[in-house]
C-alpha cells in the first residue's frame, strides 16, 4: 500500500467523471495517452479493448476496471523485477525502486543496456550491498555520486526524445528508495525489508 501511494504520487491521476466512477483517457507530459495512475493506453490497448472499452483520448473507462488493471501491472512488474534480479538478493524496498522504474519506462527502459552494462552487470560492478545499502540513513547529496546511479540508474530521463524534468526527479527519487528505503514523495520508509537487509 505504501508503494502504491508512492507510485500514485509520481504518476498523478487522469480526471475522474463527475460521479467518480470513471477515469478519463488523457495525454501525459511525454505525449502518450494514459488513464488512471499512469497506465499506458498503447501498451494495454488489447486488454482494454478486449474488455469492451474505448482507447480514444477523451473517452472514459470504469475506475474499477482501471484500478484492477493497475494492480495486475504492478504484480507483473514485481515478478519481472524478481526474475531479472534473482541472483542479487535485493531488499523489498530495492525491488520497489526497480518496479517504479519498470512501471514508468517498461522492462527495456528499466533493465536494458546503458553505458555498456545491463542493470545486473552494473549492480555487480558498482554495488556492495553490505556497504552501499543505507536503510533509514537520512538523505545527503553525496548519495547521487554513487557509480550505480551515475552510470546506470540516473537514466532514462527522456520521453519521445525529449528530456523531462519530472523524469530526472523520478530517477533521483527511485535511487534514494533503492539506497535507503525512503519513499520521499509520501515521507515514509518502507517497512518491508526482505533480502539480506
mmCIF file with all atom_site columns, C-alpha atoms in Angstrom:
data_model
loop_
_atom_site.group_PDB
_atom_site.id
_atom_site.type_symbol
_atom_site.label_atom_id
_atom_site.label_alt_id
_atom_site.label_comp_id
_atom_site.label_asym_id
_atom_site.label_entity_id
_atom_site.label_seq_id
_atom_site.pdbx_PDB_ins_code
_atom_site.Cartn_x
_atom_site.Cartn_y
_atom_site.Cartn_z
_atom_site.occupancy
_atom_site.B_iso_or_equiv
_atom_site.pdbx_formal_charge
_atom_site.auth_seq_id
_atom_site.auth_comp_id
_atom_site.auth_asym_id
_atom_site.auth_atom_id
_atom_site.pdbx_PDB_model_num
ATOM 1   C CA . UNK A 1 1   ? 0.000   0.000   0.000   1.00 0.00 ? 1   UNK A CA 1
ATOM 2   C CA . UNK A 1 2   ? 2.862   2.403   0.754   1.00 0.00 ? 2   UNK A CA 1
ATOM 3   C CA . UNK A 1 3   ? 4.452   1.571   -2.575  1.00 0.00 ? 3   UNK A CA 1
ATOM 4   C CA . UNK A 1 4   ? 1.161   2.228   -4.392  1.00 0.00 ? 4   UNK A CA 1
ATOM 5   C CA . UNK A 1 5   ? 0.809   5.544   -2.578  1.00 0.00 ? 5   UNK A CA 1
ATOM 6   C CA . UNK A 1 6   ? 4.368   6.464   -3.618  1.00 0.00 ? 6   UNK A CA 1
ATOM 7   C CA . UNK A 1 7   ? 3.713   5.398   -7.208  1.00 0.00 ? 7   UNK A CA 1
ATOM 8   C CA . UNK A 1 8   ? 0.484   7.404   -7.318  1.00 0.00 ? 8   UNK A CA 1
ATOM 9   C CA . UNK A 1 9   ? 2.304   10.478  -6.025  1.00 0.00 ? 9   UNK A CA 1
ATOM 10  C CA . UNK A 1 10  ? 4.649   10.203  -9.017  1.00 0.00 ? 10  UNK A CA 1
ATOM 11  C CA . UNK A 1 11  ? 2.174   9.231   -11.694 1.00 0.00 ? 11  UNK A CA 1
ATOM 12  C CA . UNK A 1 12  ? -0.626  11.644  -10.901 1.00 0.00 ? 12  UNK A CA 1
ATOM 13  C CA . UNK A 1 13  ? -4.141  10.735  -11.928 1.00 0.00 ? 13  UNK A CA 1
ATOM 14  C CA . UNK A 1 14  ? -6.196  11.467  -15.013 1.00 0.00 ? 14  UNK A CA 1
ATOM 15  C CA . UNK A 1 15  ? -9.548  13.214  -14.492 1.00 0.00 ? 15  UNK A CA 1
ATOM 16  C CA . UNK A 1 16  ? -12.473 11.400  -12.928 1.00 0.00 ? 16  UNK A CA 1
ATOM 17  C CA . UNK A 1 17  ? -16.032 11.565  -14.182 1.00 0.00 ? 17  UNK A CA 1
ATOM 18  C CA . UNK A 1 18  ? -18.415 13.733  -12.138 1.00 0.00 ? 18  UNK A CA 1
ATOM 19  C CA . UNK A 1 19  ? -19.759 10.714  -10.256 1.00 0.00 ? 19  UNK A CA 1
ATOM 20  C CA . UNK A 1 20  ? -16.201 9.444   -9.590  1.00 0.00 ? 20  UNK A CA 1
ATOM 21  C CA . UNK A 1 21  ? -16.733 6.048   -11.251 1.00 0.00 ? 21  UNK A CA 1
ATOM 22  C CA . UNK A 1 22  ? -14.729 6.561   -14.475 1.00 0.00 ? 22  UNK A CA 1
ATOM 23  C CA . UNK A 1 23  ? -11.209 7.687   -15.421 1.00 0.00 ? 23  UNK A CA 1
ATOM 24  C CA . UNK A 1 24  ? -10.738 9.886   -18.480 1.00 0.00 ? 24  UNK A CA 1
ATOM 25  C CA . UNK A 1 25  ? -8.069  8.970   -21.057 1.00 0.00 ? 25  UNK A CA 1
ATOM 26  C CA . UNK A 1 26  ? -5.652  11.909  -21.250 1.00 0.00 ? 26  UNK A CA 1
ATOM 27  C CA . UNK A 1 27  ? -2.255  12.694  -22.758 1.00 0.00 ? 27  UNK A CA 1
ATOM 28  C CA . UNK A 1 28  ? 0.701   12.785  -20.337 1.00 0.00 ? 28  UNK A CA 1
ATOM 29  C CA . UNK A 1 29  ? 3.689   15.165  -20.310 1.00 0.00 ? 29  UNK A CA 1
ATOM 30  C CA . UNK A 1 30  ? 5.527   12.992  -22.824 1.00 0.00 ? 30  UNK A CA 1
ATOM 31  C CA . UNK A 1 31  ? 2.632   12.997  -25.301 1.00 0.00 ? 31  UNK A CA 1
ATOM 32  C CA . UNK A 1 32  ? 1.416   9.467   -24.508 1.00 0.00 ? 32  UNK A CA 1
ATOM 33  C CA . UNK A 1 33  ? -2.246  8.561   -23.854 1.00 0.00 ? 33  UNK A CA 1
ATOM 34  C CA . UNK A 1 34  ? -2.734  7.344   -20.270 1.00 0.00 ? 34  UNK A CA 1
ATOM 35  C CA . UNK A 1 35  ? -5.574  6.509   -17.924 1.00 0.00 ? 35  UNK A CA 1
ATOM 36  C CA . UNK A 1 36  ? -5.807  6.347   -14.138 1.00 0.00 ? 36  UNK A CA 1
ATOM 37  C CA . UNK A 1 37  ? -2.384  6.479   -12.490 1.00 0.00 ? 37  UNK A CA 1
ATOM 38  C CA . UNK A 1 38  ? -0.040  6.427   -15.471 1.00 0.00 ? 38  UNK A CA 1
ATOM 39  C CA . UNK A 1 39  ? -1.423  3.360   -17.229 1.00 0.00 ? 39  UNK A CA 1
ATOM 40  C CA . UNK A 1 40  ? -0.078  3.458   -20.768 1.00 0.00 ? 40  UNK A CA 1
ATOM 41  C CA . UNK A 1 41  ? -3.003  3.092   -23.173 1.00 0.00 ? 41  UNK A CA 1
ATOM 42  C CA . UNK A 1 42  ? -0.864  1.884   -26.087 1.00 0.00 ? 42  UNK A CA 1
ATOM 43  C CA . UNK A 1 43  ? 0.852   -0.826  -24.006 1.00 0.00 ? 43  UNK A CA 1
ATOM 44  C CA . UNK A 1 44  ? -2.503  -2.060  -22.663 1.00 0.00 ? 44  UNK A CA 1
ATOM 45  C CA . UNK A 1 45  ? -4.714  -1.383  -25.685 1.00 0.00 ? 45  UNK A CA 1
ATOM 46  C CA . UNK A 1 46  ? -5.518  -5.031  -26.389 1.00 0.00 ? 46  UNK A CA 1
ATOM 47  C CA . UNK A 1 47  ? -6.578  -5.738  -22.784 1.00 0.00 ? 47  UNK A CA 1
ATOM 48  C CA . UNK A 1 48  ? -8.722  -2.589  -22.570 1.00 0.00 ? 48  UNK A CA 1
ATOM 49  C CA . UNK A 1 49  ? -10.426 -3.144  -25.937 1.00 0.00 ? 49  UNK A CA 1
ATOM 50  C CA . UNK A 1 50  ? -10.972 -6.857  -25.188 1.00 0.00 ? 50  UNK A CA 1
ATOM 51  C CA . UNK A 1 51  ? -12.953 -5.738  -22.124 1.00 0.00 ? 51  UNK A CA 1
ATOM 52  C CA . UNK A 1 52  ? -15.134 -3.626  -24.429 1.00 0.00 ? 52  UNK A CA 1
ATOM 53  C CA . UNK A 1 53  ? -13.766 -0.163  -23.663 1.00 0.00 ? 53  UNK A CA 1
ATOM 54  C CA . UNK A 1 54  ? -12.598 2.594   -25.990 1.00 0.00 ? 54  UNK A CA 1
ATOM 55  C CA . UNK A 1 55  ? -8.924  3.588   -26.018 1.00 0.00 ? 55  UNK A CA 1
ATOM 56  C CA . UNK A 1 56  ? -9.518  7.013   -27.587 1.00 0.00 ? 56  UNK A CA 1
ATOM 57  C CA . UNK A 1 57  ? -8.231  10.133  -25.837 1.00 0.00 ? 57  UNK A CA 1
ATOM 58  C CA . UNK A 1 58  ? -11.099 11.916  -24.083 1.00 0.00 ? 58  UNK A CA 1
ATOM 59  C CA . UNK A 1 59  ? -13.165 8.773   -23.542 1.00 0.00 ? 59  UNK A CA 1
ATOM 60  C CA . UNK A 1 60  ? -13.798 7.228   -20.116 1.00 0.00 ? 60  UNK A CA 1
ATOM 61  C CA . UNK A 1 61  ? -13.030 3.782   -18.688 1.00 0.00 ? 61  UNK A CA 1
ATOM 62  C CA . UNK A 1 62  ? -14.609 2.437   -15.453 1.00 0.00 ? 62  UNK A CA 1
ATOM 63  C CA . UNK A 1 63  ? -12.466 3.137   -12.395 1.00 0.00 ? 63  UNK A CA 1
ATOM 64  C CA . UNK A 1 64  ? -12.877 -0.408  -11.027 1.00 0.00 ? 64  UNK A CA 1
ATOM 65  C CA . UNK A 1 65  ? -11.519 -1.890  -14.253 1.00 0.00 ? 65  UNK A CA 1
ATOM 66  C CA . UNK A 1 66  ? -8.566  0.525   -14.413 1.00 0.00 ? 66  UNK A CA 1
ATOM 67  C CA . UNK A 1 67  ? -7.667  0.034   -10.725 1.00 0.00 ? 67  UNK A CA 1
ATOM 68  C CA . UNK A 1 68  ? -7.720  -3.757  -11.180 1.00 0.00 ? 68  UNK A CA 1
ATOM 69  C CA . UNK A 1 69  ? -5.550  -3.404  -14.302 1.00 0.00 ? 69  UNK A CA 1
ATOM 70  C CA . UNK A 1 70  ? -3.100  -1.239  -12.348 1.00 0.00 ? 70  UNK A CA 1
ATOM 71  C CA . UNK A 1 71  ? -2.801  -3.927  -9.645  1.00 0.00 ? 71  UNK A CA 1
ATOM 72  C CA . UNK A 1 72  ? -2.170  -6.564  -12.335 1.00 0.00 ? 72  UNK A CA 1
ATOM 73  C CA . UNK A 1 73  ? 0.539   -4.395  -13.939 1.00 0.00 ? 73  UNK A CA 1
ATOM 74  C CA . UNK A 1 74  ? 2.257   -3.780  -10.576 1.00 0.00 ? 74  UNK A CA 1
ATOM 75  C CA . UNK A 1 75  ? 2.145   -7.510  -9.745  1.00 0.00 ? 75  UNK A CA 1
ATOM 76  C CA . UNK A 1 76  ? 3.534   -8.374  -13.190 1.00 0.00 ? 76  UNK A CA 1
ATOM 77  C CA . UNK A 1 77  ? 6.303   -5.787  -12.758 1.00 0.00 ? 77  UNK A CA 1
ATOM 78  C CA . UNK A 1 78  ? 7.220   -7.197  -9.336  1.00 0.00 ? 78  UNK A CA 1
ATOM 79  C CA . UNK A 1 79  ? 7.545   -10.640 -10.956 1.00 0.00 ? 79  UNK A CA 1
ATOM 80  C CA . UNK A 1 80  ? 9.689   -9.212  -13.792 1.00 0.00 ? 80  UNK A CA 1
ATOM 81  C CA . UNK A 1 81  ? 11.987  -7.435  -11.319 1.00 0.00 ? 81  UNK A CA 1
ATOM 82  C CA . UNK A 1 82  ? 12.331  -10.509 -9.112  1.00 0.00 ? 82  UNK A CA 1
ATOM 83  C CA . UNK A 1 83  ? 13.131  -12.696 -12.139 1.00 0.00 ? 83  UNK A CA 1
ATOM 84  C CA . UNK A 1 84  ? 15.681  -10.216 -13.526 1.00 0.00 ? 84  UNK A CA 1
ATOM 85  C CA . UNK A 1 85  ? 17.426  -9.760  -10.167 1.00 0.00 ? 85  UNK A CA 1
ATOM 86  C CA . UNK A 1 86  ? 17.059  -13.272 -8.690  1.00 0.00 ? 86  UNK A CA 1
ATOM 87  C CA . UNK A 1 87  ? 20.824  -13.633 -8.189  1.00 0.00 ? 87  UNK A CA 1
ATOM 88  C CA . UNK A 1 88  ? 21.221  -10.331 -6.309  1.00 0.00 ? 88  UNK A CA 1
ATOM 89  C CA . UNK A 1 89  ? 19.259  -10.923 -3.057  1.00 0.00 ? 89  UNK A CA 1
ATOM 90  C CA . UNK A 1 90  ? 17.746  -7.427  -3.120  1.00 0.00 ? 90  UNK A CA 1
ATOM 91  C CA . UNK A 1 91  ? 15.717  -5.975  -0.279  1.00 0.00 ? 91  UNK A CA 1
ATOM 92  C CA . UNK A 1 92  ? 11.989  -5.406  -0.788  1.00 0.00 ? 92  UNK A CA 1
ATOM 93  C CA . UNK A 1 93  ? 12.467  -1.631  -1.000  1.00 0.00 ? 93  UNK A CA 1
ATOM 94  C CA . UNK A 1 94  ? 15.116  -2.102  -3.704  1.00 0.00 ? 94  UNK A CA 1
ATOM 95  C CA . UNK A 1 95  ? 12.648  -4.250  -5.618  1.00 0.00 ? 95  UNK A CA 1
ATOM 96  C CA . UNK A 1 96  ? 10.045  -1.472  -5.279  1.00 0.00 ? 96  UNK A CA 1
ATOM 97  C CA . UNK A 1 97  ? 12.530  1.086   -6.636  1.00 0.00 ? 97  UNK A CA 1
ATOM 98  C CA . UNK A 1 98  ? 13.022  -1.100  -9.704  1.00 0.00 ? 98  UNK A CA 1
ATOM 99  C CA . UNK A 1 99  ? 9.267   -1.723  -10.017 1.00 0.00 ? 99  UNK A CA 1
ATOM 100 C CA . UNK A 1 100 ? 8.746   2.054   -10.141 1.00 0.00 ? 100 UNK A CA 1
ATOM 101 C CA . UNK A 1 101 ? 11.292  2.242   -12.972 1.00 0.00 ? 101 UNK A CA 1
ATOM 102 C CA . UNK A 1 102 ? 9.650   -0.658  -14.815 1.00 0.00 ? 102 UNK A CA 1
ATOM 103 C CA . UNK A 1 103 ? 6.136   0.781   -14.376 1.00 0.00 ? 103 UNK A CA 1
ATOM 104 C CA . UNK A 1 104 ? 7.352   4.142   -15.696 1.00 0.00 ? 104 UNK A CA 1
ATOM 105 C CA . UNK A 1 105 ? 9.624   3.137   -18.587 1.00 0.00 ? 105 UNK A CA 1
ATOM 106 C CA . UNK A 1 106 ? 8.983   -0.527  -19.316 1.00 0.00 ? 106 UNK A CA 1
ATOM 107 C CA . UNK A 1 107 ? 11.227  -3.534  -18.899 1.00 0.00 ? 107 UNK A CA 1
ATOM 108 C CA . UNK A 1 108 ? 13.774  -2.406  -21.506 1.00 0.00 ? 108 UNK A CA 1
ATOM 109 C CA . UNK A 1 109 ? 13.938  1.131   -20.091 1.00 0.00 ? 109 UNK A CA 1
ATOM 110 C CA . UNK A 1 110 ? 14.467  -0.206  -16.574 1.00 0.00 ? 110 UNK A CA 1
ATOM 111 C CA . UNK A 1 111 ? 16.894  -3.056  -17.324 1.00 0.00 ? 111 UNK A CA 1
ATOM 112 C CA . UNK A 1 112 ? 18.336  -2.517  -20.819 1.00 0.00 ? 112 UNK A CA 1
ATOM 113 C CA . UNK A 1 113 ? 21.978  -1.844  -21.657 1.00 0.00 ? 113 UNK A CA 1
ATOM 114 C CA . UNK A 1 114 ? 23.229  1.569   -20.512 1.00 0.00 ? 114 UNK A CA 1
ATOM 115 C CA . UNK A 1 115 ? 26.894  2.571   -20.740 1.00 0.00 ? 115 UNK A CA 1
ATOM 116 C CA . UNK A 1 116 ? 27.686  -0.956  -21.913 1.00 0.00 ? 116 UNK A CA 1
ATOM 117 C CA . UNK A 1 117 ? 26.008  -2.753  -18.992 1.00 0.00 ? 117 UNK A CA 1
ATOM 118 C CA . UNK A 1 118 ? 22.630  -4.231  -18.119 1.00 0.00 ? 118 UNK A CA 1
ATOM 119 C CA . UNK A 1 119 ? 21.258  -3.417  -14.657 1.00 0.00 ? 119 UNK A CA 1
ATOM 120 C CA . UNK A 1 120 ? 22.554  -6.697  -13.217 1.00 0.00 ? 120 UNK A CA 1
ATOM 121 C CA . UNK A 1 121 ? 26.024  -6.111  -14.700 1.00 0.00 ? 121 UNK A CA 1
ATOM 122 C CA . UNK A 1 122 ? 26.071  -2.529  -13.367 1.00 0.00 ? 122 UNK A CA 1
ATOM 123 C CA . UNK A 1 123 ? 24.917  -3.728  -9.928  1.00 0.00 ? 123 UNK A CA 1
ATOM 124 C CA . UNK A 1 124 ? 27.637  -6.372  -9.817  1.00 0.00 ? 124 UNK A CA 1
ATOM 125 C CA . UNK A 1 125 ? 30.268  -3.880  -10.989 1.00 0.00 ? 125 UNK A CA 1
ATOM 126 C CA . UNK A 1 126 ? 29.396  -0.967  -8.701  1.00 0.00 ? 126 UNK A CA 1
ATOM 127 C CA . UNK A 1 127 ? 27.307  -2.060  -5.709  1.00 0.00 ? 127 UNK A CA 1
ATOM 128 C CA . UNK A 1 128 ? 28.257  -3.761  -2.442  1.00 0.00 ? 128 UNK A CA 1
ATOM 129 C CA . UNK A 1 129 ? 25.055  -4.453  -0.500  1.00 0.00 ? 129 UNK A CA 1
ATOM 130 C CA . UNK A 1 130 ? 26.791  -4.566  2.886   1.00 0.00 ? 130 UNK A CA 1
ATOM 131 C CA . UNK A 1 131 ? 28.450  -1.163  2.429   1.00 0.00 ? 131 UNK A CA 1
ATOM 132 C CA . UNK A 1 132 ? 26.224  0.719   -0.020  1.00 0.00 ? 132 UNK A CA 1
ATOM 133 C CA . UNK A 1 133 ? 22.718  -0.055  1.255   1.00 0.00 ? 133 UNK A CA 1
ATOM 134 C CA . UNK A 1 134 ? 21.900  2.593   3.863   1.00 0.00 ? 134 UNK A CA 1
ATOM 135 C CA . UNK A 1 135 ? 18.460  1.701   5.186   1.00 0.00 ? 135 UNK A CA 1
ATOM 136 C CA . UNK A 1 136 ? 16.914  4.672   7.023   1.00 0.00 ? 136 UNK A CA 1
ATOM 137 C CA . UNK A 1 137 ? 20.080  6.766   6.636   1.00 0.00 ? 137 UNK A CA 1
ATOM 138 C CA . UNK A 1 138 ? 18.985  10.362  6.115   1.00 0.00 ? 138 UNK A CA 1
ATOM 139 C CA . UNK A 1 139 ? 19.388  11.618  2.561   1.00 0.00 ? 139 UNK A CA 1
ATOM 140 C CA . UNK A 1 140 ? 22.501  13.556  1.651   1.00 0.00 ? 140 UNK A CA 1
ATOM 141 C CA . UNK A 1 141 ? 23.534  14.949  -1.748  1.00 0.00 ? 141 UNK A CA 1
ATOM 142 C CA . UNK A 1 142 ? 26.614  12.702  -1.863  1.00 0.00 ? 142 UNK A CA 1
ATOM 143 C CA . UNK A 1 143 ? 24.330  9.696   -2.372  1.00 0.00 ? 143 UNK A CA 1
ATOM 144 C CA . UNK A 1 144 ? 23.937  10.766  -6.004  1.00 0.00 ? 144 UNK A CA 1
ATOM 145 C CA . UNK A 1 145 ? 27.675  10.314  -6.596  1.00 0.00 ? 145 UNK A CA 1
ATOM 146 C CA . UNK A 1 146 ? 27.484  6.519   -6.379  1.00 0.00 ? 146 UNK A CA 1
ATOM 147 C CA . UNK A 1 147 ? 28.551  4.816   -9.633  1.00 0.00 ? 147 UNK A CA 1
ATOM 148 C CA . UNK A 1 148 ? 25.419  2.639   -9.853  1.00 0.00 ? 148 UNK A CA 1
ATOM 149 C CA . UNK A 1 149 ? 23.414  5.865   -10.009 1.00 0.00 ? 149 UNK A CA 1
ATOM 150 C CA . UNK A 1 150 ? 25.712  7.917   -12.257 1.00 0.00 ? 150 UNK A CA 1
ATOM 151 C CA . UNK A 1 151 ? 26.432  5.065   -14.685 1.00 0.00 ? 151 UNK A CA 1
ATOM 152 C CA . UNK A 1 152 ? 23.020  3.423   -14.762 1.00 0.00 ? 152 UNK A CA 1
ATOM 153 C CA . UNK A 1 153 ? 20.060  4.399   -12.575 1.00 0.00 ? 153 UNK A CA 1
ATOM 154 C CA . UNK A 1 154 ? 20.083  8.138   -13.382 1.00 0.00 ? 154 UNK A CA 1
ATOM 155 C CA . UNK A 1 155 ? 18.586  7.288   -16.806 1.00 0.00 ? 155 UNK A CA 1
ATOM 156 C CA . UNK A 1 156 ? 16.225  7.160   -18.707 1.00 0.00 ? 156 UNK A CA 1
ATOM 157 C CA . UNK A 1 157 ? 15.086  10.767  -18.478 1.00 0.00 ? 157 UNK A CA 1
ATOM 158 C CA . UNK A 1 158 ? 13.603  11.220  -21.947 1.00 0.00 ? 158 UNK A CA 1
ATOM 159 C CA . UNK A 1 159 ? 10.187  10.540  -23.439 1.00 0.00 ? 159 UNK A CA 1
ATOM 160 C CA . UNK A 1 160 ? 9.802   10.577  -27.217 1.00 0.00 ? 160 UNK A CA 1
ATOM 161 C CA . UNK A 1 161 ? 13.331  12.035  -27.438 1.00 0.00 ? 161 UNK A CA 1
ATOM 162 C CA . UNK A 1 162 ? 12.602  14.952  -25.090 1.00 0.00 ? 162 UNK A CA 1
ATOM 163 C CA . UNK A 1 163 ? 14.307  15.254  -21.685 1.00 0.00 ? 163 UNK A CA 1
ATOM 164 C CA . UNK A 1 164 ? 11.747  15.839  -18.936 1.00 0.00 ? 164 UNK A CA 1
ATOM 165 C CA . UNK A 1 165 ? 12.496  17.382  -15.527 1.00 0.00 ? 165 UNK A CA 1
ATOM 166 C CA . UNK A 1 166 ? 9.872   15.088  -13.990 1.00 0.00 ? 166 UNK A CA 1
ATOM 167 C CA . UNK A 1 167 ? 11.794  12.020  -15.145 1.00 0.00 ? 167 UNK A CA 1
ATOM 168 C CA . UNK A 1 168 ? 15.080  13.415  -13.803 1.00 0.00 ? 168 UNK A CA 1
ATOM 169 C CA . UNK A 1 169 ? 13.395  13.929  -10.414 1.00 0.00 ? 169 UNK A CA 1
ATOM 170 C CA . UNK A 1 170 ? 11.831  10.485  -10.506 1.00 0.00 ? 170 UNK A CA 1
ATOM 171 C CA . UNK A 1 171 ? 15.150  8.723   -11.187 1.00 0.00 ? 171 UNK A CA 1
ATOM 172 C CA . UNK A 1 172 ? 16.634  10.592  -8.181  1.00 0.00 ? 172 UNK A CA 1
ATOM 173 C CA . UNK A 1 173 ? 13.698  9.537   -6.013  1.00 0.00 ? 173 UNK A CA 1
ATOM 174 C CA . UNK A 1 174 ? 13.943  5.893   -7.094  1.00 0.00 ? 174 UNK A CA 1
ATOM 175 C CA . UNK A 1 175 ? 17.658  5.955   -6.324  1.00 0.00 ? 175 UNK A CA 1
ATOM 176 C CA . UNK A 1 176 ? 17.058  7.190   -2.760  1.00 0.00 ? 176 UNK A CA 1
ATOM 177 C CA . UNK A 1 177 ? 14.411  4.482   -2.334  1.00 0.00 ? 177 UNK A CA 1
ATOM 178 C CA . UNK A 1 178 ? 16.875  1.881   -3.650  1.00 0.00 ? 178 UNK A CA 1
ATOM 179 C CA . UNK A 1 179 ? 19.645  3.101   -1.334  1.00 0.00 ? 179 UNK A CA 1
ATOM 180 C CA . UNK A 1 180 ? 17.755  3.977   1.869   1.00 0.00 ? 180 UNK A CA 1
ATOM 181 C CA . UNK A 1 181 ? 14.213  2.559   1.700   1.00 0.00 ? 181 UNK A CA 1
ATOM 182 C CA . UNK A 1 182 ? 12.732  6.074   1.810   1.00 0.00 ? 182 UNK A CA 1
ATOM 183 C CA . UNK A 1 183 ? 9.518   6.826   -0.087  1.00 0.00 ? 183 UNK A CA 1
ATOM 184 C CA . UNK A 1 184 ? 10.294  10.539  -0.400  1.00 0.00 ? 184 UNK A CA 1
ATOM 185 C CA . UNK A 1 185 ? 7.003   11.547  -2.056  1.00 0.00 ? 185 UNK A CA 1
ATOM 186 C CA . UNK A 1 186 ? 4.984   10.307  0.927   1.00 0.00 ? 186 UNK A CA 1
ATOM 187 C CA . UNK A 1 187 ? 7.641   10.920  3.616   1.00 0.00 ? 187 UNK A CA 1
ATOM 188 C CA . UNK A 1 188 ? 7.734   7.324   4.875   1.00 0.00 ? 188 UNK A CA 1
ATOM 189 C CA . UNK A 1 189 ? 10.232  4.478   4.991   1.00 0.00 ? 189 UNK A CA 1
ATOM 190 C CA . UNK A 1 190 ? 9.447   1.083   3.554   1.00 0.00 ? 190 UNK A CA 1
ATOM 191 C CA . UNK A 1 191 ? 8.824   -1.261  6.492   1.00 0.00 ? 191 UNK A CA 1
ATOM 192 C CA . UNK A 1 192 ? 9.248   -4.412  4.373   1.00 0.00 ? 192 UNK A CA 1
ATOM 193 C CA . UNK A 1 193 ? 12.884  -5.416  4.195   1.00 0.00 ? 193 UNK A CA 1
ATOM 194 C CA . UNK A 1 194 ? 13.228  -8.888  2.704   1.00 0.00 ? 194 UNK A CA 1
ATOM 195 C CA . UNK A 1 195 ? 16.518  -9.966  1.165   1.00 0.00 ? 195 UNK A CA 1
ATOM 196 C CA . UNK A 1 196 ? 19.555  -9.706  3.410   1.00 0.00 ? 196 UNK A CA 1
ATOM 197 C CA . UNK A 1 197 ? 18.723  -6.334  4.997   1.00 0.00 ? 197 UNK A CA 1
#
